[in-house]
Amino acid sequence: MIQEPNLNYINELAGDDAEFKQKFIAVLKEEIPIEKQEYLNFIENNSFKDSAECVHKLKHKLNILGLTNDYKFAVIYEEELKKHNSSKKDEFLITLEKIESFIKNI
């Protein structure tokens, strides 16, 4: 089942605090593109340890955006990167592009 990013968790966390919600979203808008680019640079240079660390940071954002299946995939992918296996990089990139597009439009 394909999941789409959503703000359900953030809305639940923020409750009626619109300022907190906007700050949380602003952090995502700032961090996700930077972390995506870092990941791409590390993958391109076959820097597996650094790539795994980027996936580790990004996987939590997947969970925040309601992408539990993508989060589970990222957990597996992170472990594979630690073993110098980047065979799932294209699939992970699709996920990154999905969340980056979502945050640009909220």
Short mmCIF file of C-alpha atoms in Angstrom, two decimals:
data_model
loop_
_atom_site.label_atom_id
_atom_site.label_comp_id
_atom_site.label_asym_id
_atom_site.label_seq_id
_atom_site.Cartn_x
_atom_site.Cartn_y
_atom_site.Cartn_z
CA MET A 1 0.00 0.00 0.00
CA ILE A 2 1.40 3.35 -1.04
CA GLN A 3 1.26 5.94 1.69
CA GLU A 4 1.14 9.67 1.19
CA PRO A 5 2.80 12.13 3.58
CA ASN A 6 0.46 13.88 5.99
CA LEU A 7 0.48 16.22 8.97
CA ASN A 8 -1.62 14.03 11.28
CA TYR A 9 1.16 13.49 13.82
CA ILE A 10 2.16 17.15 13.80
CA ASN A 11 -1.47 18.24 14.18
CA GLU A 12 -1.92 15.85 17.08
CA LEU A 13 1.30 17.01 18.72
CA ALA A 14 0.55 20.70 18.25
CA GLY A 15 -3.09 20.56 19.24
CA ASP A 16 -4.43 24.11 19.15
CA ASP A 17 -0.94 25.66 19.13
CA ALA A 18 -0.70 26.99 15.56
CA GLU A 19 2.63 28.68 16.25
CA PHE A 20 4.20 25.40 17.38
CA LYS A 21 2.82 23.66 14.28
CA GLN A 22 4.29 26.30 11.97
CA LYS A 23 7.68 26.12 13.69
CA PHE A 24 7.70 22.33 13.40
CA ILE A 25 6.85 22.55 9.69
CA ALA A 26 9.52 25.23 9.19
CA VAL A 27 12.14 22.90 10.69
CA LEU A 28 11.09 20.14 8.29
CA LYS A 29 11.19 22.54 5.34
CA GLU A 30 14.69 23.59 6.31
CA GLU A 31 16.17 20.22 7.23
CA ILE A 32 14.76 17.80 4.66
CA PRO A 33 16.31 19.38 1.52
CA ILE A 34 19.68 19.74 3.27
CA GLU A 35 19.66 16.16 4.56
CA LYS A 36 18.54 14.87 1.15
CA GLN A 37 21.44 16.64 -0.56
CA GLU A 38 23.92 15.36 2.02
CA TYR A 39 22.61 11.84 1.48
CA LEU A 40 22.96 12.18 -2.32
CA ASN A 41 26.52 13.46 -1.98
CA PHE A 42 27.51 10.60 0.32
CA ILE A 43 25.84 7.97 -1.89
CA GLU A 44 27.55 9.37 -4.97
CA ASN A 45 30.92 9.05 -3.22
CA ASN A 46 30.17 5.56 -1.85
CA SER A 47 30.50 6.88 1.67
CA PHE A 48 28.35 4.17 3.20
CA LYS A 49 28.75 5.10 6.87
CA ASP A 50 27.81 8.73 6.22
CA SER A 51 24.94 7.65 3.96
CA ALA A 52 23.60 5.40 6.71
CA GLU A 53 23.76 8.30 9.17
CA CYS A 54 21.73 10.47 6.79
CA VAL A 55 19.14 7.73 6.36
CA HIS A 56 19.01 7.43 10.15
CA LYS A 57 18.16 11.13 10.48
CA LEU A 58 15.68 11.11 7.61
CA LYS A 59 13.81 7.99 8.71
CA HIS A 60 12.45 9.79 11.75
CA LYS A 61 10.99 12.48 9.51
CA LEU A 62 9.25 9.75 7.52
CA ASN A 63 7.55 8.59 10.67
CA ILE A 64 6.58 12.16 11.58
CA LEU A 65 4.98 12.54 8.15
CA GLY A 66 2.91 9.38 8.58
CA LEU A 67 4.97 7.20 6.27
CA THR A 68 5.29 4.14 8.47
CA ASN A 69 5.98 1.76 5.57
CA ASP A 70 8.72 4.03 4.24
CA TYR A 71 10.11 4.29 7.77
CA LYS A 72 10.32 0.49 8.00
CA PHE A 73 12.03 0.42 4.61
CA ALA A 74 14.53 3.07 5.77
CA VAL A 75 15.40 0.99 8.84
CA ILE A 76 16.31 -1.93 6.56
CA TYR A 77 18.13 0.30 4.09
CA GLU A 78 20.17 1.92 6.85
CA GLU A 79 21.39 -1.50 7.97
CA GLU A 80 22.23 -2.48 4.39
CA LEU A 81 24.26 0.70 3.94
CA LYS A 82 26.27 -0.22 7.03
CA LYS A 83 27.16 -3.42 5.14
CA HIS A 84 28.19 -1.39 2.07
CA ASN A 85 25.06 -2.26 0.11
CA SER A 86 23.35 0.66 -1.60
CA SER A 87 21.13 -1.39 -3.93
CA LYS A 88 17.98 0.26 -2.58
CA LYS A 89 19.18 3.81 -3.24
CA ASP A 90 16.76 4.47 -6.11
CA GLU A 91 13.78 3.34 -4.06
CA PHE A 92 14.87 5.54 -1.15
CA LEU A 93 15.32 8.50 -3.50
CA ILE A 94 11.67 8.16 -4.59
CA THR A 95 10.66 8.45 -0.93
CA LEU A 96 12.87 11.51 -0.44
CA GLU A 97 11.41 13.20 -3.49
CA LYS A 98 7.90 12.43 -2.23
CA ILE A 99 8.52 14.10 1.15
CA GLU A 100 10.41 17.02 -0.34
CA SER A 101 7.55 17.72 -2.74
CA PHE A 102 5.05 17.47 0.12
CA ILE A 103 6.87 19.92 2.38
CA LYS A 104 7.26 22.42 -0.46
CA ASN A 105 3.49 22.49 -0.85
CA ILE A 106 2.44 22.92 2.78
#
